[in-house]
Coordinates of C-alpha atoms in Angstrom, one line a residue:
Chain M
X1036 CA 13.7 -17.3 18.1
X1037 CA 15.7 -14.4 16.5
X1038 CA 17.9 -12.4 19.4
X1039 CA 17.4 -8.6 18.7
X1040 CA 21.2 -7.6 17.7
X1041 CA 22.4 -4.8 20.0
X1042 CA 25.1 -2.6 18.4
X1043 CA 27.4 -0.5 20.6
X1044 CA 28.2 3.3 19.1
X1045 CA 30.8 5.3 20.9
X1046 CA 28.7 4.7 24.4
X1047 CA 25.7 4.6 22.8
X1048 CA 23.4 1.0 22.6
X1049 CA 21.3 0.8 19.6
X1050 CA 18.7 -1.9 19.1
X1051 CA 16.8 -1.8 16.1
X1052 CA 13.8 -3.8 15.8
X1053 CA 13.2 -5.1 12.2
X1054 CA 10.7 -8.1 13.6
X1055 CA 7.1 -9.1 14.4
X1056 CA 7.9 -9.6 18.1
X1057 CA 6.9 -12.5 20.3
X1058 CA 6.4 -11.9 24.2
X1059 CA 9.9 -13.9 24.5
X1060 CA 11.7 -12.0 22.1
X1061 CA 10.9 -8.9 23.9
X1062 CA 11.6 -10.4 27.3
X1063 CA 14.9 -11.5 25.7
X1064 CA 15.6 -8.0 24.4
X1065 CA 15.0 -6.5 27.5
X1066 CA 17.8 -8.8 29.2
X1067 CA 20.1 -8.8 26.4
X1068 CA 20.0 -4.7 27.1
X1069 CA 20.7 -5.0 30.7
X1070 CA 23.5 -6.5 30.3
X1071 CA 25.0 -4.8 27.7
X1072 CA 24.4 -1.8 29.5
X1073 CA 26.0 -2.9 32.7
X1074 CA 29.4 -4.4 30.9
X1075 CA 29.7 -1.6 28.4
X1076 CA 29.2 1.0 30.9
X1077 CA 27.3 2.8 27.7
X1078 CA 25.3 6.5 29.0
X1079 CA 22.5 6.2 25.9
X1080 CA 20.2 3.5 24.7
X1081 CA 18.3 3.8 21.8
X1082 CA 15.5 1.4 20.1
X1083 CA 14.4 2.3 16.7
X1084 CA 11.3 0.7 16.2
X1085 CA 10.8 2.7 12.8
X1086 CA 10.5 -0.9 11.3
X1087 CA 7.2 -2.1 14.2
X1088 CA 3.8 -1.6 13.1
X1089 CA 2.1 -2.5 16.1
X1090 CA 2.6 -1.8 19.7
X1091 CA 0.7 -3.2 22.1
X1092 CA 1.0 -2.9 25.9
X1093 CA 3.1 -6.1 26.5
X1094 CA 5.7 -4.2 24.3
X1095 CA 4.6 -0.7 25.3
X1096 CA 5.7 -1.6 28.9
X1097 CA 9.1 -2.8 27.6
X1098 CA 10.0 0.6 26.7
X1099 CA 9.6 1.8 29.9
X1100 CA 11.4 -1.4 31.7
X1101 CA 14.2 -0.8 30.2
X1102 CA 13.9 3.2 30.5
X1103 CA 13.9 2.2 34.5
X1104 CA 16.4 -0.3 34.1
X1105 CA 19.2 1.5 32.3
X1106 CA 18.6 4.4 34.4
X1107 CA 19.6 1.9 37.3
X1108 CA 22.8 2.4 35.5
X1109 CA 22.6 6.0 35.1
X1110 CA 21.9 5.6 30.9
X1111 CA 18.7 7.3 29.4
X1112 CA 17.3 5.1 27.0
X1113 CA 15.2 7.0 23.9
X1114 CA 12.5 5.2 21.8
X1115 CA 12.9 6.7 18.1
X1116 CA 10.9 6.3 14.7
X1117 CA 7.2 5.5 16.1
X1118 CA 4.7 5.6 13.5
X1119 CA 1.9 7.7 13.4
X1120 CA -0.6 4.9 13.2
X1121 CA 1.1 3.4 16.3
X1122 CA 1.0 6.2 18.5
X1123 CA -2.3 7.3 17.8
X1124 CA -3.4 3.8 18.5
X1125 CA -0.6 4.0 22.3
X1126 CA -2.9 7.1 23.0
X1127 CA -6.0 5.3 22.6
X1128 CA -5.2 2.2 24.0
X1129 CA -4.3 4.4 27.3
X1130 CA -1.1 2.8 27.5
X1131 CA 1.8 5.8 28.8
X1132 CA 5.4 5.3 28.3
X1133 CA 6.6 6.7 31.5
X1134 CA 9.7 8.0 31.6
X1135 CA 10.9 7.3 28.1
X1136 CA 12.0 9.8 25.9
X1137 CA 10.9 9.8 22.3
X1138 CA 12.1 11.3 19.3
X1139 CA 10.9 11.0 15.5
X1140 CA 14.5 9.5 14.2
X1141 CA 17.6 7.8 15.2
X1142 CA 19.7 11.0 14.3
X1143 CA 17.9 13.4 16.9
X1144 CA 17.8 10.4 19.1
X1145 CA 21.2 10.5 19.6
X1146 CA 21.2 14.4 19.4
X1147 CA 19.0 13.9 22.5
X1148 CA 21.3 11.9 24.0
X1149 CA 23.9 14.2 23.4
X1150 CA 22.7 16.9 24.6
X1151 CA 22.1 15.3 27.6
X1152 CA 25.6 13.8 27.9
X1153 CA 27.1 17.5 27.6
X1154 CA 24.7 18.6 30.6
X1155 CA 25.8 15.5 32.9
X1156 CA 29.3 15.5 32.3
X1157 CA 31.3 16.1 35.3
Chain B
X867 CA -35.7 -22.9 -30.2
X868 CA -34.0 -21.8 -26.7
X869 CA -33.2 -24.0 -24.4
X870 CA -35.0 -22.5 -21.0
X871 CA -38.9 -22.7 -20.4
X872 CA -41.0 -22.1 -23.4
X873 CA -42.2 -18.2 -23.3
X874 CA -45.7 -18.1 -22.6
X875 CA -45.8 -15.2 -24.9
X876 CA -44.6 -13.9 -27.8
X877 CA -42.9 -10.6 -26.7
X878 CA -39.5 -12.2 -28.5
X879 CA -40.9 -12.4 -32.0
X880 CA -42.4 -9.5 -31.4
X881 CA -39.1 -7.5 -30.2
X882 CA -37.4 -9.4 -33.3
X883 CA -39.7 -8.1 -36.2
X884 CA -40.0 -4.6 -34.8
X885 CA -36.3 -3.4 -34.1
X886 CA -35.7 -1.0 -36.6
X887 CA -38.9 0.3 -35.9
X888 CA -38.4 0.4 -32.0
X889 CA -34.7 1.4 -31.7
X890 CA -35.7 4.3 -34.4
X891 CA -38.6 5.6 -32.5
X892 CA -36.7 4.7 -28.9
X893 CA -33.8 6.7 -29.6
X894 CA -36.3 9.6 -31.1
X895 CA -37.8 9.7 -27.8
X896 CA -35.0 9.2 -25.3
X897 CA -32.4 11.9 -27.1
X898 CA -35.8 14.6 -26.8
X899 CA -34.8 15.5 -22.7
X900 CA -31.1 15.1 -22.8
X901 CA -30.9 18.5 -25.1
X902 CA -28.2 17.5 -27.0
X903 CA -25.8 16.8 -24.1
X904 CA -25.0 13.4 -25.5
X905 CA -24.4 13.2 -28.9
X906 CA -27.2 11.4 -30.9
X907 CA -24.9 9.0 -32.3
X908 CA -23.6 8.0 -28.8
X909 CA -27.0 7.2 -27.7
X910 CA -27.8 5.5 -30.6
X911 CA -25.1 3.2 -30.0
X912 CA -25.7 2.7 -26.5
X913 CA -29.2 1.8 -27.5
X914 CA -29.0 -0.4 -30.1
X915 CA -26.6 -2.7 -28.3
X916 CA -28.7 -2.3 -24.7
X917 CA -31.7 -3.7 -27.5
X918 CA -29.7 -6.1 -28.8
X919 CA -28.5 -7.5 -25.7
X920 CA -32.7 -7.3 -24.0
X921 CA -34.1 -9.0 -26.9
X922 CA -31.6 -12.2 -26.4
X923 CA -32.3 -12.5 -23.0
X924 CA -35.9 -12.0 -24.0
X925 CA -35.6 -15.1 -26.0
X926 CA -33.9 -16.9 -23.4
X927 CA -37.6 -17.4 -22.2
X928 CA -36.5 -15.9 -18.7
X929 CA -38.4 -12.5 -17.3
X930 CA -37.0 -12.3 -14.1
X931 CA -33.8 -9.4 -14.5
X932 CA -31.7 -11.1 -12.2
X933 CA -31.5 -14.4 -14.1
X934 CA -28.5 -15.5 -15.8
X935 CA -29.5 -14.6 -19.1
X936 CA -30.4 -10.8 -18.2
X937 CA -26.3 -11.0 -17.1
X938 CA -25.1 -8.7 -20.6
X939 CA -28.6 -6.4 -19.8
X940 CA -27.8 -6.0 -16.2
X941 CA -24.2 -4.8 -17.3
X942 CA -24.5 -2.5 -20.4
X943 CA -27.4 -0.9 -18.1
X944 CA -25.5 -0.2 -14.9
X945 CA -22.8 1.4 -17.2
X946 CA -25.2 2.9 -18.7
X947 CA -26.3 4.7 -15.3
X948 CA -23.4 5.3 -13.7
X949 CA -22.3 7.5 -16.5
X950 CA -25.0 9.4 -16.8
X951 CA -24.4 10.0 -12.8
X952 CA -20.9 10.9 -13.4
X953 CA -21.8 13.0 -16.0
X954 CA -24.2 15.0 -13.7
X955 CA -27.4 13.9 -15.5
X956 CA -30.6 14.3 -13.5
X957 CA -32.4 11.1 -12.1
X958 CA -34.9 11.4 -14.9
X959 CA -32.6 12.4 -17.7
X960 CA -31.4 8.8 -16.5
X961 CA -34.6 7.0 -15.9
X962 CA -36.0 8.2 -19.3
X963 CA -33.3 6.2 -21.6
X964 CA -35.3 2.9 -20.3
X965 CA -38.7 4.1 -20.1
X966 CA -38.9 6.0 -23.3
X967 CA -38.7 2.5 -25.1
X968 CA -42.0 1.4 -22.9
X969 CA -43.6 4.6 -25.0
X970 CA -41.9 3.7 -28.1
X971 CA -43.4 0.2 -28.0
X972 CA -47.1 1.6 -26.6
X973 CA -47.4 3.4 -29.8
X974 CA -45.9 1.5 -32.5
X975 CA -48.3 -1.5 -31.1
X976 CA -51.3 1.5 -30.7
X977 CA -50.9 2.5 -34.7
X978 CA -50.5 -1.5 -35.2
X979 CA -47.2 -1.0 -36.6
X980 CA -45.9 -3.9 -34.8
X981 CA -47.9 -7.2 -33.8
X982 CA -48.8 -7.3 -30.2
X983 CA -51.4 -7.8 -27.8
X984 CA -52.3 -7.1 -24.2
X985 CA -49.9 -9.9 -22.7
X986 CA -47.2 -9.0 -24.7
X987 CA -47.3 -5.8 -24.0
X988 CA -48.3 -5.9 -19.9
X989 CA -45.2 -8.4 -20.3
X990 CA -43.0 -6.0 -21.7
X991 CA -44.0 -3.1 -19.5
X992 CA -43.4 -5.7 -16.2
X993 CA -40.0 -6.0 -17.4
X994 CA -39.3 -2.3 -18.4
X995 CA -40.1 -0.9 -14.7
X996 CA -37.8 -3.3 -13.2
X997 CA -35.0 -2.2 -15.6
X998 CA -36.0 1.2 -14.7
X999 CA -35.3 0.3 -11.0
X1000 CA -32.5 -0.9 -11.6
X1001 CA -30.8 2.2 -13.6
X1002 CA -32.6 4.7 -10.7
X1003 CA -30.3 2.1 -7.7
X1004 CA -27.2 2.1 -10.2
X1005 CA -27.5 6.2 -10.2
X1006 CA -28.2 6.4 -6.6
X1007 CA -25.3 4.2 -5.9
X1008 CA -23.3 6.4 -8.4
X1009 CA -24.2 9.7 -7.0
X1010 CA -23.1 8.3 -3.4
X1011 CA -19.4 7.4 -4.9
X1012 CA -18.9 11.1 -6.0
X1013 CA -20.3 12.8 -3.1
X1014 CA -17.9 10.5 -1.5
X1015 CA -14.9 11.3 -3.5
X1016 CA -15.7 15.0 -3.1
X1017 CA -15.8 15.1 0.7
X1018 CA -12.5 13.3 0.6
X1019 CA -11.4 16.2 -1.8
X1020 CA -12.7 18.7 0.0
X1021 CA -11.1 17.5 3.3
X1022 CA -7.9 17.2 1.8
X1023 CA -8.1 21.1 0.4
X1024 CA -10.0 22.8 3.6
X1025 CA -6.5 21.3 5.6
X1026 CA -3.1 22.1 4.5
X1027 CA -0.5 21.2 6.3
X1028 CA 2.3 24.2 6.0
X1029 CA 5.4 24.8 7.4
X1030 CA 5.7 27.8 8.8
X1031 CA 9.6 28.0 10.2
X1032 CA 12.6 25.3 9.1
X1033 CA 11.2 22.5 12.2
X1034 CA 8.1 23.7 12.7
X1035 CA 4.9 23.0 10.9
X1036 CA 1.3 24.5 11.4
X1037 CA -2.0 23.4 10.9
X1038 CA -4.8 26.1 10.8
X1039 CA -8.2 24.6 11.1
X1040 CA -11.2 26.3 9.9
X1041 CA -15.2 26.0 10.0
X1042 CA -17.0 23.6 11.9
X1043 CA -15.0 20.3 13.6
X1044 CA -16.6 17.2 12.7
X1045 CA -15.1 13.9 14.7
X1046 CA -14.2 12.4 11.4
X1047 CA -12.8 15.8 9.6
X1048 CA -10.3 16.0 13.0
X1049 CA -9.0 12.6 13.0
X1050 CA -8.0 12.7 9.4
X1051 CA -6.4 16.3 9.9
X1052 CA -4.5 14.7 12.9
X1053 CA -3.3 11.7 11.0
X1054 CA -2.6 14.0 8.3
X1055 CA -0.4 16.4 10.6
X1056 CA 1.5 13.2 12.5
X1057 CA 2.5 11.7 9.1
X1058 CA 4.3 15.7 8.0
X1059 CA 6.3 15.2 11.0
X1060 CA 7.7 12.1 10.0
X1061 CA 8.2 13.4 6.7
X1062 CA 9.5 16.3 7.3
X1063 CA 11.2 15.4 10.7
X1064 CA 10.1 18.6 11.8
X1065 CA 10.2 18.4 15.8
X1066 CA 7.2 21.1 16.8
X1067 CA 3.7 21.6 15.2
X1068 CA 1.2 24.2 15.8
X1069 CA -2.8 23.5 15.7
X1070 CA -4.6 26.7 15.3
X1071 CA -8.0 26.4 15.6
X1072 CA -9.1 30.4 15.2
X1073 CA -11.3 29.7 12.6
X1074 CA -13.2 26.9 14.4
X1075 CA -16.4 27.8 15.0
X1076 CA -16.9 25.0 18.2
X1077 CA -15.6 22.6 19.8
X1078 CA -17.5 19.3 21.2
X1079 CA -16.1 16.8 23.2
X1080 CA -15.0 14.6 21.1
X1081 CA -13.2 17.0 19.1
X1082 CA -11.5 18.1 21.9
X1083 CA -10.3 14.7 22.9
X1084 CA -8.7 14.3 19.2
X1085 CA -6.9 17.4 19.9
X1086 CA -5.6 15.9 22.9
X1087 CA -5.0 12.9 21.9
X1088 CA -3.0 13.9 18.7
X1089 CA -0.8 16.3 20.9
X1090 CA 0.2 13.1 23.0
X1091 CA 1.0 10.9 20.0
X1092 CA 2.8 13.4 18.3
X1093 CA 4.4 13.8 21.9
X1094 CA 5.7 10.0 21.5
X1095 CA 6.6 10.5 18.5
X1096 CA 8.7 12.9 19.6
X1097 CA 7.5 15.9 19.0
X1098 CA 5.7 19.3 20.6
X1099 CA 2.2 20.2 19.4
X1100 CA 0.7 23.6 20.6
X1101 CA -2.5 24.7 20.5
X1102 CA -3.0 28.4 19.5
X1103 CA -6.0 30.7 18.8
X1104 CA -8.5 29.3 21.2
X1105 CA -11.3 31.8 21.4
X1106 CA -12.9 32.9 24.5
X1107 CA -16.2 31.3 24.1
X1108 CA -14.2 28.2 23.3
X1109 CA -12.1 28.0 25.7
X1110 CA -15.0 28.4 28.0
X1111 CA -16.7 25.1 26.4
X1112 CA -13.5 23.3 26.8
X1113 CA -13.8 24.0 31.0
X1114 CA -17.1 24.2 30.7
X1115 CA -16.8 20.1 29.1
X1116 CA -14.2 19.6 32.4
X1117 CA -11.8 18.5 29.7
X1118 CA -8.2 18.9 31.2
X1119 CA -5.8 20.3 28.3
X1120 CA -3.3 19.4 31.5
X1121 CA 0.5 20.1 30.3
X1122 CA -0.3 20.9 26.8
X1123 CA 0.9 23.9 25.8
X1124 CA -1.9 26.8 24.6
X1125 CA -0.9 30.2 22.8
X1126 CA -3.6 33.3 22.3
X1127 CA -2.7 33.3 18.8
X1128 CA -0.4 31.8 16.0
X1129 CA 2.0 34.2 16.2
X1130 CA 3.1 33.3 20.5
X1131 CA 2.9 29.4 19.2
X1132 CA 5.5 29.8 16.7
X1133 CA 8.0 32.8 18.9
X1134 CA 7.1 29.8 21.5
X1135 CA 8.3 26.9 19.0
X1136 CA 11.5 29.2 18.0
X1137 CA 12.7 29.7 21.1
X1138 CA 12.5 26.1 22.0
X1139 CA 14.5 24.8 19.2
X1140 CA 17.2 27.7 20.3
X1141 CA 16.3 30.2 17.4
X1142 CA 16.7 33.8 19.1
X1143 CA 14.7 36.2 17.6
X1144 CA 15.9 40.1 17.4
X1145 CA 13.9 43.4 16.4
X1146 CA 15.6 44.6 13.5
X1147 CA 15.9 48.4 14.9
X1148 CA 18.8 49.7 16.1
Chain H
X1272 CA 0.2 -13.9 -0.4
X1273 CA -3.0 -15.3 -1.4
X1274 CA -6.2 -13.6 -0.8
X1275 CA -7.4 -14.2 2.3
X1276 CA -10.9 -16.5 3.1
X1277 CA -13.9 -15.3 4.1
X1278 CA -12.8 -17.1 7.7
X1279 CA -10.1 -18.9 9.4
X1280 CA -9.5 -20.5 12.8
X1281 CA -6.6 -19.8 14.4
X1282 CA -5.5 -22.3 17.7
X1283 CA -3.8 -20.0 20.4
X1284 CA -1.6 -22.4 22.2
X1285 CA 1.9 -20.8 22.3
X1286 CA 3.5 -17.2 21.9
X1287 CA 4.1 -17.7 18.3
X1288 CA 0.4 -18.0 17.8
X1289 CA -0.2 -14.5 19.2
X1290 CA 1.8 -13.1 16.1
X1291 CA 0.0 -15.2 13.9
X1292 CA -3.7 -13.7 14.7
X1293 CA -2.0 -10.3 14.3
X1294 CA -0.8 -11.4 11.1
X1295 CA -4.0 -12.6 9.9
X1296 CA -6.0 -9.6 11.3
X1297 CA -3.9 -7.8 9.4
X1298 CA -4.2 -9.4 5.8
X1299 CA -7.9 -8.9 6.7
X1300 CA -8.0 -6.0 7.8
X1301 CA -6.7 -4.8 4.7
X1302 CA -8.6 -7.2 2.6
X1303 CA -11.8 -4.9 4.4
X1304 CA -9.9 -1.6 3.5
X1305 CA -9.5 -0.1 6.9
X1306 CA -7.3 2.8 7.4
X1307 CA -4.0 2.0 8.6
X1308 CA -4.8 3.6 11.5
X1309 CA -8.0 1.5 11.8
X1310 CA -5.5 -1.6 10.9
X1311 CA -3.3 -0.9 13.4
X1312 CA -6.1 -0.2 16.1
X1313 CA -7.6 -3.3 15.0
X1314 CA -4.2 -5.5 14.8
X1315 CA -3.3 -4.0 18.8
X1316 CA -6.7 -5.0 20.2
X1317 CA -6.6 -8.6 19.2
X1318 CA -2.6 -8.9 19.8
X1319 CA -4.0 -7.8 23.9
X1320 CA -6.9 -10.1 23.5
X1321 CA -4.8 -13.5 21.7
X1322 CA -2.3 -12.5 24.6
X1323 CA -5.2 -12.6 27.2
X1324 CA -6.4 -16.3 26.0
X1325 CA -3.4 -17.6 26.4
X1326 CA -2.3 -15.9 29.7
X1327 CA -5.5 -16.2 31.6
X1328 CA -7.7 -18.7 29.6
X1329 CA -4.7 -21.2 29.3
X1330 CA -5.2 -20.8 25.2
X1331 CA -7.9 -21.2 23.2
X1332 CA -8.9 -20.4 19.5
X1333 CA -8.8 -17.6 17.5
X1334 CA -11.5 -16.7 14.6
X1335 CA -11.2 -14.1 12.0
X1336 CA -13.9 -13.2 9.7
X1337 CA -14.0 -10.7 7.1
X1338 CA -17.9 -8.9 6.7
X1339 CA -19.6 -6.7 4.8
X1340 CA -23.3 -4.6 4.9
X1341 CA -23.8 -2.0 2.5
X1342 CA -21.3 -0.5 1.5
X1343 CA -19.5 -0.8 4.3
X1344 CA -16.5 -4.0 5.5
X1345 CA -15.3 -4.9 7.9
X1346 CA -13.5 -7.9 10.4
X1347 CA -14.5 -9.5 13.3
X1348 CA -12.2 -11.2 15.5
X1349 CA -13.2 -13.6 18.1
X1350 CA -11.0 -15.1 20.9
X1351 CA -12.7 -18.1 23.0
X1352 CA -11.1 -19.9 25.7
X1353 CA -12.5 -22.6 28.4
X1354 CA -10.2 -21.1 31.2
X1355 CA -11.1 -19.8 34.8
X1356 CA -13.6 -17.2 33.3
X1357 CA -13.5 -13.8 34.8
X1358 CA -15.8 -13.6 37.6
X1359 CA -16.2 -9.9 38.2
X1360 CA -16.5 -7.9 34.6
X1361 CA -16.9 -4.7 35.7
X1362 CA -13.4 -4.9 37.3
X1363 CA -11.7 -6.7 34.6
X1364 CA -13.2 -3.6 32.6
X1365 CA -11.8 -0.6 34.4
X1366 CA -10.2 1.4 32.6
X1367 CA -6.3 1.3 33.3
X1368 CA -5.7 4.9 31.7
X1369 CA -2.7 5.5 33.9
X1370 CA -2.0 1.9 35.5
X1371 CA -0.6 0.2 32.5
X1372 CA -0.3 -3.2 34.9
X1373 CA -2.4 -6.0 35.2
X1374 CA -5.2 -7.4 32.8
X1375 CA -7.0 -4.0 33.0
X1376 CA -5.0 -2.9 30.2
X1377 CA -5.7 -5.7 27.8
X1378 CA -9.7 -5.6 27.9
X1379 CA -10.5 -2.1 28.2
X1380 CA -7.7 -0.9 26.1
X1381 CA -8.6 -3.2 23.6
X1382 CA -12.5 -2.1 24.1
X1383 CA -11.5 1.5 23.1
X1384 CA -9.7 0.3 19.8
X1385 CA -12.6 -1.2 18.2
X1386 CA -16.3 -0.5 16.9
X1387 CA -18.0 -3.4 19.0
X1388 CA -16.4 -5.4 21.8
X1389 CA -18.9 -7.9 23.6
X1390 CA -17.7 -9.8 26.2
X1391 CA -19.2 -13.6 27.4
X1392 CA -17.7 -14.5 30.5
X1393 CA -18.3 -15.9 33.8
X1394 CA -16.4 -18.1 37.0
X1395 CA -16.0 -21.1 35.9
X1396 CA -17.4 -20.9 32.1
X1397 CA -14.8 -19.7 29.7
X1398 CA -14.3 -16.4 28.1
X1399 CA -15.5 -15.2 24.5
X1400 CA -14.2 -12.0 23.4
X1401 CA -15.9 -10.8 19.8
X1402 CA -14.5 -7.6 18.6
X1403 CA -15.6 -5.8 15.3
X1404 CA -13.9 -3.0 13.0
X1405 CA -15.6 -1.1 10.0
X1406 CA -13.9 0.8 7.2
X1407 CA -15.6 4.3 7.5

């Protein structure tokens, strides 16, 4: 098994997934990403998943996991670089993300987060 | 002597001694309905080598067309056809090229230029009308392809794609909304927005003439993928009697934004991406 | 990669093998000349339905075939398992549109993505899943 590599950016996480994704992997992701988030005190996550061309809902409900979980740590976590194909096939499948946030690449991902960094800072 | 079964006839000798006389009269008949739109030499060398290639299967003993031996036939004369289709020949403009050498071989055997009698020639005439079926399934096969092709064509011209404002691109649908025509539109407009990382899109469907359930639900549905994607998709120029089907259907557009007419949509996309738009008086 | 066969068996015993079927649907699915669209509706189905044979049937086996009629192709995926079975189809079919938990999901999501879906199930008997995809 290949451990997603989670780089830190200013106080930004980014995981980008280049791999066909086992359950574990994702699983392992998701921990891997709690952590990180906790000790680095980071305010953003972002997965690119530009790479994926499939999601199904075992890795449709790990978006939202660790949406809810980083948020636990008061970080927003946005999903960038979905292909078409992929979320036409989310829709269908009936599968919602919750409260993730999308966006079509990593650079407005991070504008995003930005954005929302500017609006939260005390 | 062959190798397969023995002919119970003598249709190959026959063929053999009479193809100059044949082909000649063949081609005479067969370039009569195509009016010149094939040059005479073309068809003559189409022809000759479909004769060549029938008389040594002929020989082979074999009638039956899908046998190995009628392999070279069953080849030059699918060519054959499709062309013609391609070429936007009629069906009988087609057909004729194979049964034109029935008539060529009725008469020459009638004037008793060439030896033959009523076996060879009920033989003969068994085999020619299942080449004849075969060039009609070849066209018809053919025909499909480009009618194919064409609606692909014609879906890919009736559905531009167009950005309208630096971020925001619009789709203006027009005519009648088939399930299939939307989904390719959608797919279409979801792939721009990666391309052109342009964060809004606009659907106008003022020229749609109706709107069934299912189309509605591809609406729908593409507004929500292109919302997890990561971008906004409105929905302008919804006429009245349309929007009337769409309650009437008890489809729920829910939080999806809708605009009267192109023109709101885009002032709507504008403002969201923090473009402020001024009168240019005063 | 070498052309796929008209048919392969694939055993679902671990996690890994899930990623295999949705490799080889994939290298069919193209071999058939779906959309990617199609592909990728094709490829999520039977990712939730290799997951469901080895969550709840305890794993099983995995066949892809590749079809044709007319001029039409297609694939056909079937998942077969001799697990618990699932007593009460109806339920395991309701749609989870806004749940997103439980097996719901996985069989009715997976229902929506493809052109035929039969299910042959029952307490105590197994569970075959046969789903089908044709190139428009």
């Amino acid at each position: 098994m290949e451990r997603i590599p989670i780089l830190k950016i200013g106080d930004v996480l980014l995981a980008s997934i280049q791999i066909d994704l086992q359950d574990r992997d994702v699983l392992a992701l998701q921990e891997d990403l709690a952590e990180k988030i906790c000790s680095s005190g980071a305010r953003g996550v972002i997965l690119d998943i530009s790479a994926v061309d499939i999601v199904d809902s075992f890795i449709g409900r790990m978006f939202a996991t660790i949406a809810a979980t980083s948020r636990l740590f008061d970080a927003e976590t946005v999903v960038v670089g979905m292909r078409p194909a992929v979320a036409i096939t989310l829709v269908e499948l009936g599968l919602t993300l919750g409260e993730v946030r999308t966006a079509l690449d990593l650079e407005k991902g991070l504008a995003i987060l930005a954005a929302l960094g500017d609006r939260t800072d005390r | 002597m062959t190798t397969g079964p023995e002919p119970t006839d003598n249709l190959a000798a026959l063929l053999r001694a009479g193809t100059g006389a044949l082909t000649r009269r063949w081609i005479e008949l067969a370039a009569a309905p195509l009016r010149g739109r094939l040059t005479v030499a073309e068809l003559e060398r189409e022809l000759t080598e479909l004769f060549r290639a029938l008389v040594a299967a002929v020989e082979s003993g074999s009638r039956d067309l899908q046998s190995e031996p009628y392999a070279e036939v069953r080849a030059l004369l699918s060519d054959m056809s499709r062309h013609r289709a391609r070429s936007g020949f009629t069906p009988t403009e087609t057909a004729v090229g194979v049964f034109t050498l029935k008539q060529a071989l009725f008469e020459l055997v009638d004037r008793a230029e060439i030896e033959g009698d009523l076996r060879e020639v009920l033989a003969f005439s068994l085999l020619l009308d299942a080449l004849g079926l075969l060039t009609f399934e070849t066209y018809a096969k053919a025909r499909e392809e480009v009618i194919d092709e064409q609606a692909e064509q014609l879906l890919e011209l009736t559905t531009p794609v167009v950005k309208v404002w630096e971020g925001v691109l619009a789709v203006p649908l027009v005519g009648t909304l088939d399930s299939a025509r939307t989904q390719v539109v959608m797919e279409k407009l979801l792939e721009s927005l990666v391309g052109s990382g342009a964060e809004h899109a606009i659907i106008d469907i003022t020229g749609v003439l109706a709107v069934d359930t299912q189309v509605a639900q591809h609406l729908l549905k593409t507004v929500m993928a292109a919302r997890l994607m990561g971008a906004e998709c409105t929905i302008s120029g919804i006429r009245p009697h349309i929007a009337q089907t769409i309650v009437g259907l008890g489809i729920e557009f829910g939080d999806i934004t809708t605009k009267a007419t192109l023109a709101d949509a885009l002032r709507h996309a504008l403002t969201r991406s923090g473009v402020t738009i001024s009168s240019g008086r005063g | 990669m070498t052309p796929p066969a008209a048919r392969e068996e694939i055993p679902i015993t671990a996690d890994e093998d899930v990623v295999r079927v949705r490799q080889a649907v994939r290298s069919y699915a193209q071999k058939a000349k779906l959309s990617l669209v199609d592909q990728t509706k094709l490829v999520t189905a039977t990712s939730e339905l290799a997951r469901n044979t080895l969550t709840y049937g305890g794993g099983g086996t995995a066949v892809v075939e590749f079809l044709t009629e007319g001029r039409r192709s297609g694939v056909r995926a079937s998942f077969q398992d001799d697990g618990p079975g699932i007593p009460d189809v109806d339920l395991a079919l309701t749609d989870g549109w806004t749940s997103g938990r439980g097996m719901g999901l996985g069989l009715s999501g997976a229902r929506r993505l493809v052109d035929e879906f039969t299910l042959d199930t029952g307490a105590g008997q197994g569970t075959t899943v046969t789903v089908v995809k044709w190139s428009r």
